[in-house]
Amino acid sequence: MLAALSLALFPYPGAAAAPEMVEIEYNGRVISVDIADLMLMTDGKGGQSVELQAQGNYEDLYEDMEGADARKITAREYEEEQRARQWADVVEDLTLRDIDNRALELVKEYSKAGAAVPPIMGSSGAVVAAYSSYTPKVVCRPMYVTDIILQPGETVTGVHPGDPVRWTFTPSKSGSGAMEQTHVLIKPLMPNISTNLIINTDRRTYQLDLVSDAKNFIPSLSFTYPADSLQQWDAFIADKKKEREGSAVLASGYSIDPEDLHLDYEIRGKDTLRWKPIRVWDDGVKTYIQFKKGSVKKSVEAPILVVFEHKREVIVNYRAAVDMYIVDRVFDKAGLIIGTGAHQNRVVITRKGKQ
């Protein structure tokens, strides 16, 4: 027959792991009992007092428990609960090494966008950002939709928002065929919240920071792709080189005579324009416009060259080499232009000295 015992030194739940042997008071005597031979009974409400019964097999449960809310656990179950609670006491090593701190510094430096290419205005008032120049911070507004416009022909393979509960992300498209464009429509459900968004496509990965404002928002955002433009120029130059090499008729030998060089050119334009040329010269046949190293590559888009003739802007043949435009003629006055209307930037090049 099982005897009811009183255990005052072993409360449940306890903070410490269960010992193998416990001392209990039984009929005025203190005895040691193996925990495997004990069963704990509680009121099921987290009380500190317990009633302990000795048993032969600790996996068996008793049927003569008092109270409808009584909860019976075996010693093995108690040990498992204690083992699970130990995970709450594990201290994680969150110490950052010097190399980890350096990585965070790089992230902060990139986030400041100090060397980023500034955005420009596109058609219908859309904001146009240079892809990979910085992480755009897109200002959204509750009850309004912000449209993220991707490159024509680009296919989305994944959209991963940081907060999918308080923000909605809806797919859409425009155009058809090769000119079909995917749109990601973003709408926050409340103001004064922020998150980030990663869009994976078959060509690249977009990273955006999203901010919800009660009054202001950006209706649409699209991108320019400077690297793609340079690749197109590289392909164009390579094709022209093959055409020249494969031509059956070769032009007669041509060499530059230093006496034919004309170096006197005036270059007028804002010094803040990174694509402003550093020098211009001609050899009497062709004109060479040299830019600062890497300046055209880092710009949102390459400037267009036009020649001023009789108050008209005429587009002429030229090709882009590394940090240089080579014009197939000599001109008196020309311009390098980016943008349109009030947002246009231009540099004027004038040939001086003897004509």
mmCIF file of C-alpha atoms in Angstrom:
data_model
loop_
_atom_site.group_PDB
_atom_site.id
_atom_site.type_symbol
_atom_site.label_atom_id
_atom_site.label_comp_id
_atom_site.label_asym_id
_atom_site.label_seq_id
_atom_site.Cartn_x
_atom_site.Cartn_y
_atom_site.Cartn_z
ATOM 1 C CA MET A 1 0.000 0.000 0.000
ATOM 2 C CA LEU A 2 1.258 3.452 -0.872
ATOM 3 C CA ALA A 3 1.900 5.951 1.872
ATOM 4 C CA ALA A 4 1.281 9.719 1.584
ATOM 5 C CA LEU A 5 4.392 11.725 2.306
ATOM 6 C CA SER A 6 4.977 15.422 2.981
ATOM 7 C CA LEU A 7 7.837 17.133 1.025
ATOM 8 C CA ALA A 8 8.560 20.683 2.196
ATOM 9 C CA LEU A 9 12.120 20.954 0.874
ATOM 10 C CA PHE A 10 11.331 20.078 -2.749
ATOM 11 C CA PRO A 11 8.779 22.612 -4.207
ATOM 12 C CA TYR A 12 7.409 22.476 -7.772
ATOM 13 C CA PRO A 13 8.239 24.091 -10.062
ATOM 14 C CA GLY A 14 11.800 24.397 -8.794
ATOM 15 C CA ALA A 15 14.612 26.540 -10.112
ATOM 16 C CA ALA A 16 17.264 23.859 -9.753
ATOM 17 C CA ALA A 17 17.571 20.519 -11.533
ATOM 18 C CA ALA A 18 16.108 17.539 -9.654
ATOM 19 C CA PRO A 19 18.658 15.641 -7.528
ATOM 20 C CA GLU A 20 18.976 11.908 -7.780
ATOM 21 C CA MET A 21 18.222 11.491 -4.075
ATOM 22 C CA VAL A 22 15.899 13.649 -1.982
ATOM 23 C CA GLU A 23 15.281 13.767 1.747
ATOM 24 C CA ILE A 24 11.687 13.737 2.945
ATOM 25 C CA GLU A 25 9.973 13.653 6.318
ATOM 26 C CA TYR A 26 7.829 10.585 6.881
ATOM 27 C CA ASN A 27 6.060 9.891 10.192
ATOM 28 C CA GLY A 28 8.515 12.130 12.031
ATOM 29 C CA ARG A 29 11.564 10.603 10.387
ATOM 30 C CA VAL A 30 13.800 12.033 7.634
ATOM 31 C CA ILE A 31 14.534 9.454 4.948
ATOM 32 C CA SER A 32 16.370 9.509 1.575
ATOM 33 C CA VAL A 33 14.427 8.368 -1.473
ATOM 34 C CA ASP A 34 15.549 7.978 -5.108
ATOM 35 C CA ILE A 35 13.782 10.506 -7.343
ATOM 36 C CA ALA A 36 12.987 7.711 -9.787
ATOM 37 C CA ASP A 37 10.727 6.174 -7.127
ATOM 38 C CA LEU A 38 8.715 9.341 -6.519
ATOM 39 C CA MET A 39 5.722 11.004 -8.127
ATOM 40 C CA LEU A 40 4.963 14.715 -7.777
ATOM 41 C CA MET A 41 1.377 15.892 -7.539
ATOM 42 C CA THR A 42 0.407 19.580 -7.854
ATOM 43 C CA ASP A 43 -2.814 21.481 -7.943
ATOM 44 C CA GLY A 44 -2.150 22.426 -11.601
ATOM 45 C CA LYS A 45 -2.100 26.139 -10.744
ATOM 46 C CA GLY A 46 1.595 26.657 -10.115
ATOM 47 C CA GLY A 47 1.308 26.338 -6.327
ATOM 48 C CA GLN A 48 4.438 25.814 -4.233
ATOM 49 C CA SER A 49 3.073 23.020 -2.033
ATOM 50 C CA VAL A 50 3.237 19.453 -3.335
ATOM 51 C CA GLU A 51 2.152 16.070 -2.129
ATOM 52 C CA LEU A 52 4.494 13.196 -2.736
ATOM 53 C CA GLN A 53 3.633 9.529 -2.951
ATOM 54 C CA ALA A 54 6.086 6.675 -3.049
ATOM 55 C CA GLN A 55 5.631 4.117 -5.766
ATOM 56 C CA GLY A 56 7.261 1.031 -7.108
ATOM 57 C CA ASN A 57 7.217 2.040 -10.810
ATOM 58 C CA TYR A 58 7.642 5.816 -11.487
ATOM 59 C CA GLU A 59 5.987 5.519 -14.920
ATOM 60 C CA ASP A 60 2.651 4.459 -13.406
ATOM 61 C CA LEU A 61 0.043 7.108 -12.577
ATOM 62 C CA TYR A 62 -2.215 7.071 -9.538
ATOM 63 C CA GLU A 63 -5.972 7.192 -9.774
ATOM 64 C CA ASP A 64 -6.787 8.360 -6.236
ATOM 65 C CA MET A 65 -5.791 12.017 -6.824
ATOM 66 C CA GLU A 66 -7.802 14.616 -4.964
ATOM 67 C CA GLY A 67 -9.456 17.518 -6.811
ATOM 68 C CA ALA A 68 -10.524 17.867 -10.411
ATOM 69 C CA ASP A 69 -7.609 20.226 -11.213
ATOM 70 C CA ALA A 70 -4.925 17.961 -9.829
ATOM 71 C CA ARG A 71 -2.076 17.245 -12.256
ATOM 72 C CA LYS A 72 0.063 14.106 -12.078
ATOM 73 C CA ILE A 73 3.580 13.952 -13.499
ATOM 74 C CA THR A 74 6.185 11.257 -13.235
ATOM 75 C CA ALA A 75 9.739 11.846 -12.105
ATOM 76 C CA ARG A 76 10.935 11.372 -15.695
ATOM 77 C CA GLU A 77 8.498 14.025 -16.918
ATOM 78 C CA TYR A 78 9.739 16.338 -14.175
ATOM 79 C CA GLU A 79 13.339 15.831 -15.243
ATOM 80 C CA GLU A 80 12.429 16.568 -18.873
ATOM 81 C CA GLU A 81 10.727 19.823 -17.873
ATOM 82 C CA GLN A 82 13.752 20.828 -15.810
ATOM 83 C CA ARG A 83 16.064 20.052 -18.729
ATOM 84 C CA ALA A 84 13.916 22.208 -21.048
ATOM 85 C CA ARG A 85 14.014 25.111 -18.577
ATOM 86 C CA GLN A 86 17.803 25.042 -18.638
ATOM 87 C CA TRP A 87 17.737 26.465 -22.185
ATOM 88 C CA ALA A 88 16.329 29.687 -20.752
ATOM 89 C CA ASP A 89 19.496 30.071 -18.706
ATOM 90 C CA VAL A 90 21.869 29.682 -21.671
ATOM 91 C CA VAL A 91 23.866 32.886 -22.256
ATOM 92 C CA GLU A 92 24.479 33.577 -25.974
ATOM 93 C CA ASP A 93 27.856 34.926 -27.056
ATOM 94 C CA LEU A 94 26.949 38.227 -28.731
ATOM 95 C CA THR A 95 30.431 39.706 -28.612
ATOM 96 C CA LEU A 96 31.521 41.204 -31.949
ATOM 97 C CA ARG A 97 35.098 40.855 -33.134
ATOM 98 C CA ASP A 98 37.067 43.650 -34.793
ATOM 99 C CA ILE A 99 36.414 42.159 -38.217
ATOM 100 C CA ASP A 100 32.677 42.082 -37.475
ATOM 101 C CA ASN A 101 32.693 45.733 -36.411
ATOM 102 C CA ARG A 102 34.498 46.605 -39.636
ATOM 103 C CA ALA A 103 31.710 44.950 -41.602
ATOM 104 C CA LEU A 104 29.141 47.058 -39.733
ATOM 105 C CA GLU A 105 31.144 50.199 -40.464
ATOM 106 C CA LEU A 106 31.041 49.386 -44.181
ATOM 107 C CA VAL A 107 27.276 48.918 -44.007
ATOM 108 C CA LYS A 108 26.868 52.306 -42.298
ATOM 109 C CA GLU A 109 29.171 53.960 -44.833
ATOM 110 C CA TYR A 110 27.140 52.560 -47.732
ATOM 111 C CA SER A 111 23.877 53.585 -46.017
ATOM 112 C CA LYS A 112 25.010 57.220 -45.866
ATOM 113 C CA ALA A 113 25.160 57.244 -49.704
ATOM 114 C CA GLY A 114 27.897 59.875 -49.615
ATOM 115 C CA ALA A 115 29.303 58.844 -52.998
ATOM 116 C CA ALA A 116 25.962 57.902 -54.578
ATOM 117 C CA VAL A 117 24.743 59.145 -57.943
ATOM 118 C CA PRO A 118 21.821 61.536 -57.226
ATOM 119 C CA PRO A 119 18.364 60.507 -58.505
ATOM 120 C CA ILE A 120 16.807 62.373 -61.421
ATOM 121 C CA MET A 121 13.266 63.019 -62.606
ATOM 122 C CA GLY A 122 11.893 60.673 -65.239
ATOM 123 C CA SER A 123 8.689 60.689 -67.262
ATOM 124 C CA SER A 124 5.439 61.578 -65.458
ATOM 125 C CA GLY A 125 7.366 62.733 -62.397
ATOM 126 C CA ALA A 126 8.843 59.326 -61.596
ATOM 127 C CA VAL A 127 12.000 59.257 -59.508
ATOM 128 C CA VAL A 128 14.853 57.551 -61.369
ATOM 129 C CA ALA A 129 17.701 56.076 -59.304
ATOM 130 C CA ALA A 130 20.976 54.566 -60.473
ATOM 131 C CA TYR A 131 20.872 50.850 -59.720
ATOM 132 C CA SER A 132 23.466 49.647 -57.154
ATOM 133 C CA SER A 133 24.745 53.187 -56.539
ATOM 134 C CA TYR A 134 23.015 53.188 -53.129
ATOM 135 C CA THR A 135 20.034 51.683 -51.311
ATOM 136 C CA PRO A 136 17.029 53.923 -52.098
ATOM 137 C CA LYS A 137 14.860 54.949 -49.165
ATOM 138 C CA VAL A 138 11.343 54.869 -50.609
ATOM 139 C CA VAL A 139 8.862 57.108 -48.786
ATOM 140 C CA CYS A 140 5.348 55.592 -48.871
ATOM 141 C CA ARG A 141 2.010 56.739 -47.473
ATOM 142 C CA PRO A 142 -1.031 54.904 -46.070
ATOM 143 C CA MET A 143 -3.984 54.750 -48.507
ATOM 144 C CA TYR A 144 -1.603 55.552 -51.406
ATOM 145 C CA VAL A 145 0.283 53.186 -53.714
ATOM 146 C CA THR A 146 3.983 53.483 -54.562
ATOM 147 C CA ASP A 147 4.971 51.852 -57.856
ATOM 148 C CA ILE A 148 8.396 50.168 -58.184
ATOM 149 C CA ILE A 149 9.074 49.799 -61.923
ATOM 150 C CA LEU A 150 11.568 47.173 -63.059
ATOM 151 C CA GLN A 151 13.540 46.917 -66.310
ATOM 152 C CA PRO A 152 11.648 45.846 -69.462
ATOM 153 C CA GLY A 153 11.804 42.084 -69.921
ATOM 154 C CA GLU A 154 12.930 41.478 -66.329
ATOM 155 C CA THR A 155 11.249 38.564 -64.533
ATOM 156 C CA VAL A 156 10.662 38.577 -60.774
ATOM 157 C CA THR A 157 11.710 35.374 -58.999
ATOM 158 C CA GLY A 158 11.059 36.449 -55.413
ATOM 159 C CA VAL A 159 9.748 39.301 -53.237
ATOM 160 C CA HIS A 160 10.923 39.300 -49.607
ATOM 161 C CA PRO A 161 9.603 42.074 -47.299
ATOM 162 C CA GLY A 162 10.871 42.542 -43.775
ATOM 163 C CA ASP A 163 7.345 43.288 -42.493
ATOM 164 C CA PRO A 164 4.625 41.483 -44.496
ATOM 165 C CA VAL A 165 1.943 42.263 -41.886
ATOM 166 C CA ARG A 166 1.795 46.084 -41.876
ATOM 167 C CA TRP A 167 2.755 46.445 -45.545
ATOM 168 C CA THR A 168 1.114 45.089 -48.697
ATOM 169 C CA PHE A 169 3.000 44.124 -51.870
ATOM 170 C CA THR A 170 1.004 43.529 -55.046
ATOM 171 C CA PRO A 171 2.364 42.454 -58.467
ATOM 172 C CA SER A 172 1.356 44.177 -61.686
ATOM 173 C CA LYS A 173 2.673 44.584 -65.239
ATOM 174 C CA SER A 174 2.555 46.929 -68.220
ATOM 175 C CA GLY A 175 3.524 46.661 -71.867
ATOM 176 C CA SER A 176 3.817 43.439 -73.838
ATOM 177 C CA GLY A 177 6.416 41.253 -75.459
ATOM 178 C CA ALA A 178 10.017 42.339 -75.012
ATOM 179 C CA MET A 179 8.822 45.670 -73.538
ATOM 180 C CA GLU A 180 6.702 44.105 -70.792
ATOM 181 C CA GLN A 181 7.577 45.555 -67.385
ATOM 182 C CA THR A 182 6.911 44.124 -63.951
ATOM 183 C CA HIS A 183 5.651 46.494 -61.246
ATOM 184 C CA VAL A 184 5.698 45.971 -57.466
ATOM 185 C CA LEU A 185 2.933 48.035 -55.853
ATOM 186 C CA ILE A 186 3.646 48.935 -52.222
ATOM 187 C CA LYS A 187 1.202 50.286 -49.649
ATOM 188 C CA PRO A 188 1.731 50.681 -45.878
ATOM 189 C CA LEU A 189 -1.207 50.165 -43.532
ATOM 190 C CA MET A 190 -0.139 52.831 -41.025
ATOM 191 C CA PRO A 191 2.261 55.800 -40.785
ATOM 192 C CA ASN A 192 5.557 56.055 -38.914
ATOM 193 C CA ILE A 193 6.756 52.524 -39.604
ATOM 194 C CA SER A 194 9.688 51.236 -41.603
ATOM 195 C CA THR A 195 11.005 48.002 -43.076
ATOM 196 C CA ASN A 196 13.085 46.806 -45.998
ATOM 197 C CA LEU A 197 12.324 44.924 -49.210
ATOM 198 C CA ILE A 198 14.412 42.597 -51.372
ATOM 199 C CA ILE A 199 13.273 41.855 -54.937
ATOM 200 C CA ASN A 200 15.022 39.016 -56.780
ATOM 201 C CA THR A 201 14.825 38.887 -60.577
ATOM 202 C CA ASP A 202 16.438 36.854 -63.340
ATOM 203 C CA ARG A 203 18.942 39.712 -63.839
ATOM 204 C CA ARG A 204 19.739 41.242 -60.451
ATOM 205 C CA THR A 205 18.654 41.823 -56.830
ATOM 206 C CA TYR A 206 17.010 45.076 -55.710
ATOM 207 C CA GLN A 207 17.369 46.244 -52.101
ATOM 208 C CA LEU A 208 15.033 48.986 -50.869
ATOM 209 C CA ASP A 209 14.426 50.670 -47.515
ATOM 210 C CA LEU A 210 10.750 51.540 -46.974
ATOM 211 C CA VAL A 211 9.439 54.345 -44.762
ATOM 212 C CA SER A 212 5.785 55.196 -44.137
ATOM 213 C CA ASP A 213 4.925 58.903 -43.788
ATOM 214 C CA ALA A 214 1.540 60.454 -43.004
ATOM 215 C CA LYS A 215 1.888 63.259 -45.585
ATOM 216 C CA ASN A 216 4.668 62.636 -48.109
ATOM 217 C CA PHE A 217 5.309 59.790 -50.517
ATOM 218 C CA ILE A 218 7.074 58.838 -53.761
ATOM 219 C CA PRO A 219 4.479 57.801 -56.372
ATOM 220 C CA SER A 220 6.863 55.755 -58.524
ATOM 221 C CA LEU A 221 10.493 54.705 -58.652
ATOM 222 C CA SER A 222 12.412 53.290 -61.618
ATOM 223 C CA PHE A 223 16.083 52.674 -62.296
ATOM 224 C CA THR A 224 18.856 53.300 -64.770
ATOM 225 C CA TYR A 225 21.533 50.677 -65.272
ATOM 226 C CA PRO A 226 24.952 52.263 -65.993
ATOM 227 C CA ALA A 227 26.674 48.891 -66.182
ATOM 228 C CA ASP A 228 24.232 47.739 -68.862
ATOM 229 C CA SER A 229 24.856 50.897 -70.909
ATOM 230 C CA LEU A 230 28.593 50.301 -70.814
ATOM 231 C CA GLN A 231 28.110 46.697 -71.877
ATOM 232 C CA GLN A 232 26.078 47.891 -74.850
ATOM 233 C CA TRP A 233 28.875 50.267 -75.797
ATOM 234 C CA ASP A 234 31.448 47.504 -75.428
ATOM 235 C CA ALA A 235 29.389 45.246 -77.691
ATOM 236 C CA PHE A 236 28.926 48.059 -80.201
ATOM 237 C CA ILE A 237 32.656 48.826 -80.286
ATOM 238 C CA ALA A 238 33.519 45.130 -80.617
ATOM 239 C CA ASP A 239 31.111 44.766 -83.553
ATOM 240 C CA LYS A 240 32.590 47.808 -85.298
ATOM 241 C CA LYS A 241 36.090 46.442 -84.769
ATOM 242 C CA LYS A 242 35.115 43.155 -86.411
ATOM 243 C CA GLU A 243 33.603 45.047 -89.329
ATOM 244 C CA ARG A 244 36.814 46.986 -89.837
ATOM 245 C CA GLU A 245 38.989 43.885 -89.536
ATOM 246 C CA GLY A 246 36.802 41.963 -91.977
ATOM 247 C CA SER A 247 36.671 44.688 -94.577
ATOM 248 C CA ALA A 248 38.351 43.700 -97.855
ATOM 249 C CA VAL A 249 39.301 47.283 -98.643
ATOM 250 C CA LEU A 250 41.605 48.904 -96.156
ATOM 251 C CA ALA A 251 41.925 52.628 -95.916
ATOM 252 C CA SER A 252 45.261 54.112 -96.810
ATOM 253 C CA GLY A 253 47.663 54.537 -93.921
ATOM 254 C CA TYR A 254 46.884 57.457 -91.675
ATOM 255 C CA SER A 255 49.221 58.930 -89.083
ATOM 256 C CA ILE A 256 48.841 61.934 -86.819
ATOM 257 C CA ASP A 257 51.194 64.830 -87.442
ATOM 258 C CA PRO A 258 51.842 66.804 -84.229
ATOM 259 C CA GLU A 259 51.621 69.992 -86.261
ATOM 260 C CA ASP A 260 48.007 69.135 -87.122
ATOM 261 C CA LEU A 261 46.915 68.869 -83.486
ATOM 262 C CA HIS A 262 44.622 71.631 -82.254
ATOM 263 C CA LEU A 263 44.448 71.873 -78.464
ATOM 264 C CA ASP A 264 42.787 75.247 -77.924
ATOM 265 C CA TYR A 265 39.249 74.409 -76.750
ATOM 266 C CA GLU A 266 37.055 76.145 -74.181
ATOM 267 C CA ILE A 267 34.965 73.906 -71.904
ATOM 268 C CA ARG A 268 32.102 75.613 -70.061
ATOM 269 C CA GLY A 269 29.803 73.895 -67.569
ATOM 270 C CA LYS A 270 29.231 73.231 -63.876
ATOM 271 C CA ASP A 271 32.272 71.824 -62.143
ATOM 272 C CA THR A 272 29.940 69.636 -60.074
ATOM 273 C CA LEU A 273 29.076 67.569 -63.167
ATOM 274 C CA ARG A 274 31.198 64.450 -62.817
ATOM 275 C CA TRP A 275 31.115 63.893 -66.604
ATOM 276 C CA LYS A 276 32.512 67.335 -67.501
ATOM 277 C CA PRO A 277 35.485 66.742 -69.911
ATOM 278 C CA ILE A 278 38.998 67.480 -68.722
ATOM 279 C CA ARG A 279 40.414 68.195 -72.225
ATOM 280 C CA VAL A 280 39.433 68.339 -75.905
ATOM 281 C CA TRP A 281 41.620 68.299 -79.043
ATOM 282 C CA ASP A 282 41.451 67.442 -82.732
ATOM 283 C CA ASP A 283 43.868 66.317 -85.441
ATOM 284 C CA GLY A 284 42.138 68.082 -88.279
ATOM 285 C CA VAL A 285 40.036 65.005 -89.048
ATOM 286 C CA LYS A 286 38.614 63.748 -85.760
ATOM 287 C CA THR A 287 37.861 65.381 -82.401
ATOM 288 C CA TYR A 288 38.751 63.716 -79.108
ATOM 289 C CA ILE A 289 36.841 64.489 -75.894
ATOM 290 C CA GLN A 290 38.500 63.076 -72.778
ATOM 291 C CA PHE A 291 36.700 62.596 -69.438
ATOM 292 C CA LYS A 292 38.005 62.041 -65.938
ATOM 293 C CA LYS A 293 38.751 58.366 -65.361
ATOM 294 C CA GLY A 294 35.569 56.420 -64.557
ATOM 295 C CA SER A 295 33.387 59.550 -64.517
ATOM 296 C CA VAL A 296 31.045 58.484 -67.326
ATOM 297 C CA LYS A 297 30.741 54.981 -65.914
ATOM 298 C CA LYS A 298 29.646 56.340 -62.504
ATOM 299 C CA SER A 299 27.037 58.678 -63.975
ATOM 300 C CA VAL A 300 23.356 57.783 -64.105
ATOM 301 C CA GLU A 301 23.509 57.931 -67.913
ATOM 302 C CA ALA A 302 26.080 58.866 -70.535
ATOM 303 C CA PRO A 303 25.791 62.419 -71.957
ATOM 304 C CA ILE A 304 24.653 62.886 -75.555
ATOM 305 C CA LEU A 305 26.896 64.856 -77.937
ATOM 306 C CA VAL A 306 25.315 67.426 -80.281
ATOM 307 C CA VAL A 307 26.930 69.958 -82.608
ATOM 308 C CA PHE A 308 25.511 73.500 -82.832
ATOM 309 C CA GLU A 309 24.951 74.506 -86.474
ATOM 310 C CA HIS A 310 22.894 77.564 -87.455
ATOM 311 C CA LYS A 311 21.071 77.670 -84.100
ATOM 312 C CA ARG A 312 20.223 73.973 -84.383
ATOM 313 C CA GLU A 313 21.443 71.022 -82.342
ATOM 314 C CA VAL A 314 22.620 68.301 -84.718
ATOM 315 C CA ILE A 315 23.481 64.785 -83.578
ATOM 316 C CA VAL A 316 26.726 63.598 -85.177
ATOM 317 C CA ASN A 317 28.535 60.280 -85.398
ATOM 318 C CA TYR A 318 30.846 59.499 -82.505
ATOM 319 C CA ARG A 319 31.952 56.443 -80.611
ATOM 320 C CA ALA A 320 32.797 55.896 -76.964
ATOM 321 C CA ALA A 321 36.187 54.527 -75.998
ATOM 322 C CA VAL A 322 37.493 54.198 -72.428
ATOM 323 C CA ASP A 323 36.770 57.585 -70.807
ATOM 324 C CA MET A 324 36.700 59.264 -74.235
ATOM 325 C CA TYR A 325 34.358 60.265 -77.069
ATOM 326 C CA ILE A 326 35.859 60.145 -80.577
ATOM 327 C CA VAL A 327 33.934 62.378 -83.020
ATOM 328 C CA ASP A 328 34.262 61.691 -86.757
ATOM 329 C CA ARG A 329 34.618 65.369 -87.618
ATOM 330 C CA VAL A 330 35.903 68.737 -86.413
ATOM 331 C CA PHE A 331 33.329 71.189 -85.042
ATOM 332 C CA ASP A 332 33.327 74.813 -83.942
ATOM 333 C CA LYS A 333 30.849 74.414 -81.113
ATOM 334 C CA ALA A 334 29.244 71.377 -79.509
ATOM 335 C CA GLY A 335 27.439 70.376 -76.353
ATOM 336 C CA LEU A 336 27.215 67.391 -73.994
ATOM 337 C CA ILE A 337 23.657 67.082 -72.651
ATOM 338 C CA ILE A 338 21.834 65.024 -70.000
ATOM 339 C CA GLY A 339 18.153 65.449 -69.138
ATOM 340 C CA THR A 340 15.438 67.662 -70.560
ATOM 341 C CA GLY A 341 13.704 70.946 -69.762
ATOM 342 C CA ALA A 342 14.413 72.571 -66.422
ATOM 343 C CA HIS A 343 16.306 69.477 -65.269
ATOM 344 C CA GLN A 344 18.751 69.523 -68.165
ATOM 345 C CA ASN A 345 22.500 69.713 -67.557
ATOM 346 C CA ARG A 346 24.918 70.583 -70.344
ATOM 347 C CA VAL A 347 28.561 71.322 -71.061
ATOM 348 C CA VAL A 348 29.468 73.570 -74.030
ATOM 349 C CA ILE A 349 32.706 72.937 -75.958
ATOM 350 C CA THR A 350 34.031 75.715 -78.239
ATOM 351 C CA ARG A 351 36.983 75.475 -80.614
ATOM 352 C CA LYS A 352 39.243 78.532 -80.200
ATOM 353 C CA GLY A 353 42.250 79.938 -82.043
ATOM 354 C CA LYS A 354 42.786 79.523 -85.801
ATOM 355 C CA GLN A 355 39.965 77.841 -87.691
#
